[in-house]
Coordinates of C-alpha atoms in Angstrom, one line a residue:
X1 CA 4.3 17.1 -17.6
X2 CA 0.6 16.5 -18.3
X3 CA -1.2 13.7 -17.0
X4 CA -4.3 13.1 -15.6
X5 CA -3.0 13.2 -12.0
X6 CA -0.4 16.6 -13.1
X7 CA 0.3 18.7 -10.1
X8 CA -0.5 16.6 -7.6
X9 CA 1.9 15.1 -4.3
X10 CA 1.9 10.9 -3.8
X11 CA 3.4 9.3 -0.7
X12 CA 3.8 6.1 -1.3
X13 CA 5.0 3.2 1.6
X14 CA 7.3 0.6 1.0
X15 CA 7.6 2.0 -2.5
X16 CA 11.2 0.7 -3.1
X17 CA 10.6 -2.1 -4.9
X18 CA 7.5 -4.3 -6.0
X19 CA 4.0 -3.3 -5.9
X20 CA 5.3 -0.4 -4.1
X21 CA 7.6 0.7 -6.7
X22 CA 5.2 0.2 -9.9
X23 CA 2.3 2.0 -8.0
X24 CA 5.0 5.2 -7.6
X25 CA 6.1 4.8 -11.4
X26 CA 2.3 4.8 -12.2
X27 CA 1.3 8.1 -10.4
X28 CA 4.5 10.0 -11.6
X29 CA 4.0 9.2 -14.9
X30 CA 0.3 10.1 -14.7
X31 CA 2.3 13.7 -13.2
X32 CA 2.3 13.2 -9.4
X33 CA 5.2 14.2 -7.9
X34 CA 6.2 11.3 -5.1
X35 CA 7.6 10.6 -1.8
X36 CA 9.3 7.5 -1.7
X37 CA 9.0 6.1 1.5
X38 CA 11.4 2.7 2.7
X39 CA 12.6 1.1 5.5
X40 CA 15.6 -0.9 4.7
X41 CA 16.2 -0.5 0.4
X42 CA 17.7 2.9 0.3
X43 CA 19.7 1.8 -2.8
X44 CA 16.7 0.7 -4.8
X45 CA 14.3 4.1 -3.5
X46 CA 17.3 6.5 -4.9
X47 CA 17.0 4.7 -8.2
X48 CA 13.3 5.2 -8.3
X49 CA 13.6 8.7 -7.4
X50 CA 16.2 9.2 -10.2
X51 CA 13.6 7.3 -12.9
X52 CA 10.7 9.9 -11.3
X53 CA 13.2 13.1 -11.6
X54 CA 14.1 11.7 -15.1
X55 CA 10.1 12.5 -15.9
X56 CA 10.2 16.0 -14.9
X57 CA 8.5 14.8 -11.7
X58 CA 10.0 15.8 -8.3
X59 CA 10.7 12.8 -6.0
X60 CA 12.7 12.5 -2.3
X61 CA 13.1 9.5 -0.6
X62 CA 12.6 8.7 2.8
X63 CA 13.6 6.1 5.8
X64 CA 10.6 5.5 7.9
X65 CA 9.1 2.6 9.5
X66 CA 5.4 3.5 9.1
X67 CA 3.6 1.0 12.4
X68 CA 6.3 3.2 14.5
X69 CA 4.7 6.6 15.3
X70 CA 7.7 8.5 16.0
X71 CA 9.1 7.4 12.8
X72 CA 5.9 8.2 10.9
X73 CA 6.4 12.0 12.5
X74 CA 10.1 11.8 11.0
X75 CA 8.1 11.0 7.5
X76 CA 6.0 13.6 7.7
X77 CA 9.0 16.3 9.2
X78 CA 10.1 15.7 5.9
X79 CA 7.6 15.9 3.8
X80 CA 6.4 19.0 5.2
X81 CA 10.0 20.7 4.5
X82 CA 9.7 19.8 1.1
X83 CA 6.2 19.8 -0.2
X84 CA 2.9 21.8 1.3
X85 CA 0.3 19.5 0.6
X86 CA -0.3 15.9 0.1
X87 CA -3.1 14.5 -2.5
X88 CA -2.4 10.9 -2.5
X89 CA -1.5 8.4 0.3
X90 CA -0.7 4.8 -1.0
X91 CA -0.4 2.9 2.4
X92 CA 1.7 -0.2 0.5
X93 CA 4.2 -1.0 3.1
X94 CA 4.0 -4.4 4.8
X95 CA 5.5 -7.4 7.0
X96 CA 5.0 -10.2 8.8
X97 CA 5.9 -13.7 10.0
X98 CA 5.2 -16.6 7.5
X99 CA 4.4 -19.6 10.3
X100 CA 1.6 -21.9 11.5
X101 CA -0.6 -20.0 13.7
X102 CA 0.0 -22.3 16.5
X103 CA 3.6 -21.1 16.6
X104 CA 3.2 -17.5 16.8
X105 CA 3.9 -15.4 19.9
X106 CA 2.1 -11.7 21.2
X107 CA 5.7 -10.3 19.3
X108 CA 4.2 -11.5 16.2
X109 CA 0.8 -10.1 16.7
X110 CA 1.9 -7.1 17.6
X111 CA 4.5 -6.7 14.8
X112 CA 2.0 -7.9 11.8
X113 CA -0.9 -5.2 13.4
X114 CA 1.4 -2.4 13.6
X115 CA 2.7 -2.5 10.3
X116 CA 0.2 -3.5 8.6
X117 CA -2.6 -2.1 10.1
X118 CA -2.1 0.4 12.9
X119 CA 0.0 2.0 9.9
X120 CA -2.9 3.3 7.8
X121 CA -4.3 5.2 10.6
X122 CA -0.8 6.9 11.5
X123 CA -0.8 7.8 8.2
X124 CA -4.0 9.2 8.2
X125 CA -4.0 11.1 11.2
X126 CA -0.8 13.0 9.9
X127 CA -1.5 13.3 6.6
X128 CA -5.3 14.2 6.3
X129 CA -4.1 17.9 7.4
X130 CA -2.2 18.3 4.2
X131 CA -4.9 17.2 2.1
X132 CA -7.7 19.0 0.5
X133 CA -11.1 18.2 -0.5
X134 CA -10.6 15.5 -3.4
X135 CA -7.7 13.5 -1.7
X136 CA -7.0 10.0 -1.9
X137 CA -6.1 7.4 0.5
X138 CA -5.6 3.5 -0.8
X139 CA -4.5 0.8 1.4
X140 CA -3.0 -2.3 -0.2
X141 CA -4.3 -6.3 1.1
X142 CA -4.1 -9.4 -0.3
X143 CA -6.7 -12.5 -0.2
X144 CA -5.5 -13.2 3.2
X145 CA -7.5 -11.0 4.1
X146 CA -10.2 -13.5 3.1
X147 CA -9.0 -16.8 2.6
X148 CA -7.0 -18.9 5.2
X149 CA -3.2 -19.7 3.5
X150 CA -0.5 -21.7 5.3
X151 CA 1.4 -20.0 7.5
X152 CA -0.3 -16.8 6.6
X153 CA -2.7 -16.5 9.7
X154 CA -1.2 -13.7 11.7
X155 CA -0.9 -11.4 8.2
X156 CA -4.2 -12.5 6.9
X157 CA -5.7 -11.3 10.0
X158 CA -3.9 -8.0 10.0
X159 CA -5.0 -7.2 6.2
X160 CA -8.5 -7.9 8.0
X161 CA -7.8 -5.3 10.3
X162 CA -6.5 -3.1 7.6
X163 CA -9.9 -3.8 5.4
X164 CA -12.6 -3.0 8.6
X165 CA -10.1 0.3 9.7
X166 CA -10.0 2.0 6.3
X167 CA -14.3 1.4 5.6
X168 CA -14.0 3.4 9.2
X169 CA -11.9 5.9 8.2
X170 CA -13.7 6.4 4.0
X171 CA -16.7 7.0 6.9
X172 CA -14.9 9.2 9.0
X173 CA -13.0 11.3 6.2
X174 CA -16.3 11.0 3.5
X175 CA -17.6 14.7 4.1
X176 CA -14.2 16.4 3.9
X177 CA -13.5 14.9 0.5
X178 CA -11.0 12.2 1.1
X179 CA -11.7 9.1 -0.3
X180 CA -10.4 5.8 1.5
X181 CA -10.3 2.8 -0.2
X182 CA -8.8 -0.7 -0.8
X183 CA -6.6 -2.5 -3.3
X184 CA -6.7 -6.2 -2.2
X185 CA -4.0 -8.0 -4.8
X186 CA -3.9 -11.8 -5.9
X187 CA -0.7 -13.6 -6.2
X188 CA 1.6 -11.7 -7.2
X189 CA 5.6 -13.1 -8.3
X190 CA 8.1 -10.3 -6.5
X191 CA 10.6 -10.3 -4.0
X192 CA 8.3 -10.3 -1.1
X193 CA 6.7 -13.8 -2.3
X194 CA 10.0 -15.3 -2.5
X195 CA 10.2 -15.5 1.2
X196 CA 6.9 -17.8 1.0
X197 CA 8.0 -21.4 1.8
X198 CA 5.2 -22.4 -0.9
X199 CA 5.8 -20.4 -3.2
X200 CA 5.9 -22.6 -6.3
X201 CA 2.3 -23.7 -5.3
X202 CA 0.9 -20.5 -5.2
X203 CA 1.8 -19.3 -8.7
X204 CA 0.3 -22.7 -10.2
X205 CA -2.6 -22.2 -8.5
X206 CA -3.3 -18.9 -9.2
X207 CA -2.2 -19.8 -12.7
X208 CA -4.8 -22.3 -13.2
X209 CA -7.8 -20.4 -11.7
X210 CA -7.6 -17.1 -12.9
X211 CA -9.8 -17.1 -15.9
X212 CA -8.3 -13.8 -17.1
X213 CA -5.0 -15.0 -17.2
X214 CA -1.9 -17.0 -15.6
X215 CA 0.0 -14.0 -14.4
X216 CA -0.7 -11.2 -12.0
X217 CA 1.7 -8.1 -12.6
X218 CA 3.0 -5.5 -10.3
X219 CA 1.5 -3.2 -12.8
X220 CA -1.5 -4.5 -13.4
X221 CA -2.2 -4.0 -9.3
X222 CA -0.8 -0.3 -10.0
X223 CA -3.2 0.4 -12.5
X224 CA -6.4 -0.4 -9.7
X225 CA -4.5 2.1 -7.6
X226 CA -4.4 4.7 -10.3
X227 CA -7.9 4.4 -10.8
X228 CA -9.0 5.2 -7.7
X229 CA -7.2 8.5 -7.9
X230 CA -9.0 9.4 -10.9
X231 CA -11.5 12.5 -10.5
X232 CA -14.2 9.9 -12.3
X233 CA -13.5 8.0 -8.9
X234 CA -14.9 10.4 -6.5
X235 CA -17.8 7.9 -5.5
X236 CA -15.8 5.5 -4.4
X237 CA -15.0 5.0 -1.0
X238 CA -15.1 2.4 1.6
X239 CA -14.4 0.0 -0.9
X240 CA -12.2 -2.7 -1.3
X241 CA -11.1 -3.6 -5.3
X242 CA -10.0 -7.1 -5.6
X243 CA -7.4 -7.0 -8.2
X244 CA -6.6 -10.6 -9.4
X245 CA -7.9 -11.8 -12.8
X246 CA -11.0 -13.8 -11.5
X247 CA -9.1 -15.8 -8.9
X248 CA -11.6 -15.5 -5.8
X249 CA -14.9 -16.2 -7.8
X250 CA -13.1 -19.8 -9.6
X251 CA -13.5 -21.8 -6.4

């Protein structure tokens, strides 16, 4: 398959469904062939896989909880068997507990940090051997990161950590080629937001201050990642690309 992206190998986290899943759609059809990583949606993983193969892509799925570092070496037991190099990390999986900050225990903390942040360099550290000069690694935040949001204080604080880790690591990984980047995403309507107790308000809010539009897509937050991969990219690193129609400059 041609593409701009044809020949090259995409792991993708938390790539089941979502963000995930329209970021691993993207790269296949641009001709990456893509590891499907999940924790807990093996059903929805083996689809995506099937929609990749259907491309003329390869594709595996794999079970891995990515802040746990023997599970990440699990990951990467596999993806050694099957593929000899990796060109593209998309770091997308992510959890957390949606409550007041003043309710939240050292179990929290150290559940939002490790899979959200700790997660990127795990990834790193075990994939940056299998990459060659010209790879790609793209972590995905959200405006947590910035902005306080009910019950969003332990997560928005772990997206922070995500943010200052990879400029360390586009520093760190800058003179072998690898380029480490950001892809912070504005409100977005899929599964994962449904869990949000204010849910409703968010979407109207983000509705009615995003000059480029009402709705956010899971492709249009795809698209930012695919860029990044680009060759034309190759000067961009350390970088974190907002990704929601206007939102954060609207007040």
């Amino acid at each position: 398959m041609a593409g701009a992206l044809a020949g090259k190998v995409a792991l993708v986290t938390g790539a089941a469904r979502g963000i995930g899943g329209a970021v691993a759609r993207k790269l296949a059809g641009a001709g990456c062939d893509v590891i499907v990583n999940y924790y807990n949606s093996a059903e929805p993983a083996e689809a995506l896989c099937a929609g990749i193969r259907a491309l003329g892509r390869r594709a595996v799925a794999v079970q891995a909880s990515v802040g746990v570092p023997d599970s990440v070496d699990e990951l990467f037991a596999v993806i050694a068997k099957d593929f000899d190099r990796l060109d593209i990390v998309v770091s997308n999986a992510a959890s957390g507990v949606l409550k007041p900050t003043m309710e939240m225990t050292l179990k929290h903390w150290r559940w939002c940090l490790e899979t959200n942040a700790l997660a990127l360099n795990l990834l790193a550290q075990r994939a940056v051997p299998l990459m060659r000069n010209g790879g790609r690694i793209i972590a995905m935040s959200s405006l947590g990161a910035q902005r306080a949001l009910p019950g969003y204080g332990f997560v928005g604080a772990s997206k922070a950590a995500l943010e200052a880790l990879a400029r360390a690591l586009a520093q760190e990984l800058g003179p072998r080629g690898i380029r480490v980047n950001v892809v912070s995403a504005g409100v977005v309507d899929t599964d994962a937001l449904a869990h949000f107790p204010n849910r409703d308000a968010l979407l109207a809010d983000f509705a009615a201050r995003t000059p480029a539009g009402p709705t956010l897509t899971v492709d249009d937050v795809a698209g930012a990642v695919y860029l990044l991969c680009l060759p034309e990219a190759a000067m961009i690193n350390g970088h974190t690309l907002v990704v929601d129609g206007g939102f954060a400059i609207s007040g």
